[in-house]
Amino acid sequence: MEAAVNNMAAAGPGGRPTALAGAGSAATAAALAATLGLAAACWVVSVWQMTGMNMGTATSLGSFGFFIAVWAAMMAAMMLPGAAPATLRRAQAGGVRAVPLFVGAYLAVWALAGVLVYVVDRPHGTLVAGVVTIAAGIYEFTPLKRYYRRRCQETTSSGLGFGLCCIGSSVGLMAVLVALGVMSIPWMVVIAVIVLAQKLLPPIPAVDVLLALAITGLGVLIVVSPAMVPGLAPPM
């Protein structure tokens, strides 16, 4: 009887023991810290691997093994911070043990996207880079982009589904990175910031339109006057 009274006294407003609630909060915080810590470590690895590799539009991807290793680190660095809210929701819904599988499946989707990049991307000229950038800017205007962006902010059922939705949301931005220089650290930072903002912030039509116009305008500038865009040509 005394034990029952003590348990009731330890219960929170909803009847859940505060000790269990505290343990759940601590585990969730640990999952968040691990996710962001992995992202930070991958930023260090990515910068280390990519230093001296950027040749603008003339960048060669190297061997398949090397590229996939670099790409996997890049995707973890760029995409995990924006996936933190989904990781927390997944931990709350399925427990902390569900987090590694969720994150692993999410990153596996992005790794498979790297296989496609390796197949299609070759050193190219500024015209191709400009056309791809224009297409990416136009994609930002489409209902498909808005749909996948919303789904990327809501989906937590599986890492696979979450990854596919986030690819749908970010495919245009990632195409810009590949077209302008897949080994470019400055472009990686710029694209990562935009992707993070679009994952964490609610859509603001005026801002979204300005971003789409800016990307499209950048593509036009690359086509018309590529010398005005730094980093497109190999450094002399």
Short mmCIF file of C-alpha atoms in Angstrom, two decimals:
data_model
loop_
_atom_site.label_atom_id
_atom_site.label_comp_id
_atom_site.label_asym_id
_atom_site.label_seq_id
_atom_site.Cartn_x
_atom_site.Cartn_y
_atom_site.Cartn_z
CA MET A 1 0.00 0.00 0.00
CA GLU A 2 2.79 2.36 0.92
CA ALA A 3 4.57 1.60 -2.36
CA ALA A 4 1.42 2.39 -4.32
CA VAL A 5 1.07 5.72 -2.54
CA ASN A 6 4.68 6.55 -3.29
CA ASN A 7 4.18 5.69 -6.96
CA MET A 8 1.12 7.91 -7.14
CA ALA A 9 3.00 10.73 -5.48
CA ALA A 10 5.74 10.41 -8.05
CA ALA A 11 3.27 10.56 -10.92
CA GLY A 12 2.95 13.65 -13.04
CA PRO A 13 -0.29 15.45 -14.01
CA GLY A 14 -1.25 12.76 -16.49
CA GLY A 15 -0.62 9.93 -14.07
CA ARG A 16 2.72 9.05 -15.67
CA PRO A 17 5.59 8.64 -13.23
CA THR A 18 7.87 11.66 -13.45
CA ALA A 19 10.91 9.37 -13.35
CA LEU A 20 9.75 7.67 -16.56
CA ALA A 21 8.97 11.00 -18.17
CA GLY A 22 12.38 12.29 -17.22
CA ALA A 23 14.06 9.20 -18.61
CA GLY A 24 12.15 9.59 -21.88
CA SER A 25 13.16 13.24 -22.16
CA ALA A 26 16.79 12.40 -21.47
CA ALA A 27 16.78 9.65 -24.09
CA THR A 28 15.18 11.95 -26.64
CA ALA A 29 17.75 14.65 -25.90
CA ALA A 30 20.49 12.07 -26.33
CA ALA A 31 19.07 11.07 -29.73
CA LEU A 32 19.03 14.73 -30.79
CA ALA A 33 22.59 15.29 -29.56
CA ALA A 34 23.80 12.18 -31.39
CA THR A 35 22.14 13.30 -34.64
CA LEU A 36 23.61 16.80 -34.51
CA GLY A 37 26.97 15.46 -33.34
CA LEU A 38 27.13 13.12 -36.33
CA ALA A 39 26.27 16.02 -38.63
CA ALA A 40 29.05 18.15 -37.13
CA ALA A 41 31.58 15.34 -37.48
CA CYS A 42 30.57 14.84 -41.10
CA TRP A 43 31.08 18.55 -41.80
CA VAL A 44 34.66 18.19 -40.60
CA VAL A 45 35.19 15.07 -42.71
CA SER A 46 33.58 16.66 -45.78
CA VAL A 47 35.68 19.80 -45.64
CA TRP A 48 38.81 17.70 -45.17
CA GLN A 49 37.97 15.42 -48.12
CA MET A 50 36.85 18.20 -50.46
CA THR A 51 39.67 20.69 -49.86
CA GLY A 52 41.53 21.16 -53.14
CA MET A 53 39.06 19.03 -55.10
CA ASN A 54 36.84 21.79 -56.49
CA MET A 55 37.33 22.49 -60.19
CA GLY A 56 33.98 24.19 -60.74
CA THR A 57 32.01 22.80 -63.65
CA ALA A 58 35.08 20.81 -64.70
CA THR A 59 35.17 18.81 -61.44
CA SER A 60 35.87 15.12 -61.95
CA LEU A 61 34.20 12.73 -59.51
CA GLY A 62 37.12 10.30 -59.34
CA SER A 63 36.60 6.64 -58.54
CA PHE A 64 33.19 5.38 -57.48
CA GLY A 65 34.37 4.39 -54.02
CA PHE A 66 35.98 7.75 -53.35
CA PHE A 67 32.99 9.72 -54.58
CA ILE A 68 30.42 7.72 -52.62
CA ALA A 69 32.48 8.12 -49.44
CA VAL A 70 32.64 11.90 -49.96
CA TRP A 71 28.98 12.09 -50.98
CA ALA A 72 27.79 10.11 -47.93
CA ALA A 73 29.67 12.44 -45.60
CA MET A 74 28.32 15.48 -47.45
CA MET A 75 24.73 14.29 -47.21
CA ALA A 76 25.00 13.50 -43.52
CA ALA A 77 26.51 16.95 -42.91
CA MET A 78 23.94 18.81 -45.00
CA MET A 79 20.77 16.85 -44.30
CA LEU A 80 20.92 15.64 -40.70
CA PRO A 81 20.44 19.08 -39.03
CA GLY A 82 17.17 19.57 -40.91
CA ALA A 83 16.11 16.03 -40.03
CA ALA A 84 16.43 16.69 -36.29
CA PRO A 85 12.71 17.47 -35.74
CA ALA A 86 11.70 14.31 -37.59
CA THR A 87 14.22 12.32 -35.57
CA LEU A 88 12.68 13.65 -32.35
CA ARG A 89 9.17 12.81 -33.51
CA ARG A 90 10.32 9.33 -34.44
CA ALA A 91 11.95 8.87 -31.01
CA GLN A 92 8.75 9.99 -29.28
CA ALA A 93 6.60 7.69 -31.42
CA GLY A 94 8.76 4.58 -31.57
CA GLY A 95 11.28 4.99 -28.81
CA VAL A 96 14.95 5.85 -28.98
CA ARG A 97 15.80 2.42 -30.37
CA ALA A 98 13.91 3.35 -33.55
CA VAL A 99 16.19 6.35 -34.20
CA PRO A 100 19.28 4.57 -35.63
CA LEU A 101 17.16 2.66 -38.15
CA PHE A 102 15.27 5.84 -39.08
CA VAL A 103 18.45 7.87 -39.58
CA GLY A 104 20.25 5.02 -41.33
CA ALA A 105 17.43 4.52 -43.84
CA TYR A 106 17.21 8.28 -44.40
CA LEU A 107 20.91 8.55 -45.18
CA ALA A 108 20.78 5.41 -47.34
CA VAL A 109 18.27 7.15 -49.61
CA TRP A 110 20.65 10.06 -50.05
CA ALA A 111 23.54 7.65 -50.66
CA LEU A 112 21.55 6.03 -53.47
CA ALA A 113 20.98 9.48 -54.92
CA GLY A 114 24.76 9.76 -55.03
CA VAL A 115 24.91 6.68 -57.23
CA LEU A 116 22.64 8.46 -59.73
CA VAL A 117 24.83 11.57 -59.56
CA TYR A 118 27.90 9.48 -60.29
CA VAL A 119 26.21 7.93 -63.33
CA VAL A 120 24.99 11.17 -64.93
CA ASP A 121 27.47 13.85 -63.87
CA ARG A 122 30.53 14.54 -65.97
CA PRO A 123 32.75 17.62 -66.36
CA HIS A 124 30.61 20.08 -68.29
CA GLY A 125 30.50 23.64 -69.50
CA THR A 126 28.89 26.73 -68.05
CA LEU A 127 25.95 26.46 -70.46
CA VAL A 128 24.91 23.14 -68.92
CA ALA A 129 25.39 24.57 -65.44
CA GLY A 130 23.23 27.56 -66.30
CA VAL A 131 20.44 25.49 -67.82
CA VAL A 132 20.36 23.14 -64.82
CA THR A 133 20.25 26.10 -62.44
CA ILE A 134 17.40 27.71 -64.38
CA ALA A 135 15.48 24.42 -64.28
CA ALA A 136 16.08 24.21 -60.52
CA GLY A 137 14.74 27.73 -60.06
CA ILE A 138 11.62 26.90 -62.05
CA TYR A 139 11.12 23.76 -59.96
CA GLU A 140 10.95 25.93 -56.84
CA PHE A 141 7.74 27.47 -58.25
CA THR A 142 5.95 24.17 -58.82
CA PRO A 143 3.18 22.57 -56.72
CA LEU A 144 5.29 19.39 -56.67
CA LYS A 145 8.02 21.23 -54.78
CA ARG A 146 5.49 22.61 -52.27
CA TYR A 147 3.96 19.16 -51.80
CA TYR A 148 7.25 17.44 -51.05
CA ARG A 149 8.41 20.26 -48.82
CA ARG A 150 5.26 19.90 -46.73
CA ARG A 151 5.60 16.11 -46.65
CA CYS A 152 9.25 16.43 -45.65
CA GLN A 153 8.17 18.47 -42.63
CA GLU A 154 5.45 16.00 -41.64
CA THR A 155 6.59 12.46 -42.55
CA THR A 156 7.96 10.31 -39.74
CA SER A 157 6.67 6.85 -40.61
CA SER A 158 10.02 5.58 -41.84
CA GLY A 159 13.44 6.86 -42.75
CA LEU A 160 12.89 5.63 -46.30
CA GLY A 161 9.67 7.60 -46.78
CA PHE A 162 11.14 10.64 -45.10
CA GLY A 163 14.22 10.49 -47.31
CA LEU A 164 12.19 10.18 -50.52
CA CYS A 165 10.04 13.18 -49.56
CA CYS A 166 13.11 15.25 -48.71
CA ILE A 167 14.74 14.34 -52.01
CA GLY A 168 11.58 15.54 -53.74
CA SER A 169 11.83 18.79 -51.82
CA SER A 170 15.56 19.37 -52.32
CA VAL A 171 16.25 17.84 -55.73
CA GLY A 172 16.48 21.20 -57.48
CA LEU A 173 18.86 22.65 -54.91
CA MET A 174 21.06 19.56 -55.02
CA ALA A 175 21.11 19.73 -58.82
CA VAL A 176 22.47 23.28 -58.50
CA LEU A 177 25.26 22.03 -56.24
CA VAL A 178 26.19 19.26 -58.68
CA ALA A 179 26.03 21.58 -61.69
CA LEU A 180 28.12 24.39 -60.17
CA GLY A 181 30.73 22.20 -58.51
CA VAL A 182 29.92 19.13 -56.46
CA MET A 183 33.20 19.49 -54.54
CA SER A 184 32.70 23.19 -53.82
CA ILE A 185 32.67 23.90 -50.09
CA PRO A 186 31.14 27.41 -50.47
CA TRP A 187 28.27 26.13 -52.62
CA MET A 188 27.79 23.23 -50.23
CA VAL A 189 27.38 25.68 -47.35
CA VAL A 190 24.93 27.87 -49.29
CA ILE A 191 22.76 24.93 -50.37
CA ALA A 192 22.88 23.40 -46.87
CA VAL A 193 21.60 26.64 -45.32
CA ILE A 194 18.72 26.87 -47.81
CA VAL A 195 17.79 23.21 -47.34
CA LEU A 196 17.87 23.62 -43.55
CA ALA A 197 15.66 26.71 -43.67
CA GLN A 198 13.13 25.00 -45.92
CA LYS A 199 12.94 21.98 -43.60
CA LEU A 200 12.58 23.91 -40.37
CA LEU A 201 10.58 27.00 -41.34
CA PRO A 202 7.00 27.18 -42.57
CA PRO A 203 6.57 28.26 -46.19
CA ILE A 204 6.46 32.03 -46.67
CA PRO A 205 5.22 32.69 -50.23
CA ALA A 206 7.06 36.00 -50.67
CA VAL A 207 10.37 34.52 -49.51
CA ASP A 208 9.89 31.35 -51.57
CA VAL A 209 9.19 33.36 -54.72
CA LEU A 210 12.25 35.55 -54.16
CA LEU A 211 14.41 32.47 -53.69
CA ALA A 212 13.07 30.86 -56.85
CA LEU A 213 13.66 34.08 -58.80
CA ALA A 214 17.19 34.34 -57.39
CA ILE A 215 18.06 30.79 -58.45
CA THR A 216 16.56 31.32 -61.89
CA GLY A 217 18.38 34.63 -62.23
CA LEU A 218 21.65 32.98 -61.24
CA GLY A 219 21.13 30.43 -64.00
CA VAL A 220 20.50 33.17 -66.56
CA LEU A 221 23.62 35.01 -65.40
CA ILE A 222 25.69 31.83 -65.78
CA VAL A 223 24.44 31.39 -69.35
CA VAL A 224 24.90 35.03 -70.36
CA SER A 225 28.04 35.98 -68.43
CA PRO A 226 29.62 33.03 -66.60
CA ALA A 227 32.74 35.02 -65.74
CA MET A 228 30.65 37.04 -63.27
CA VAL A 229 29.98 33.96 -61.13
CA PRO A 230 33.06 33.02 -59.08
CA GLY A 231 34.16 29.43 -58.83
CA LEU A 232 32.68 28.11 -62.08
CA ALA A 233 36.01 27.77 -63.88
CA PRO A 234 39.00 25.82 -62.56
CA PRO A 235 41.34 28.05 -60.55
CA MET A 236 44.39 29.15 -62.53
#
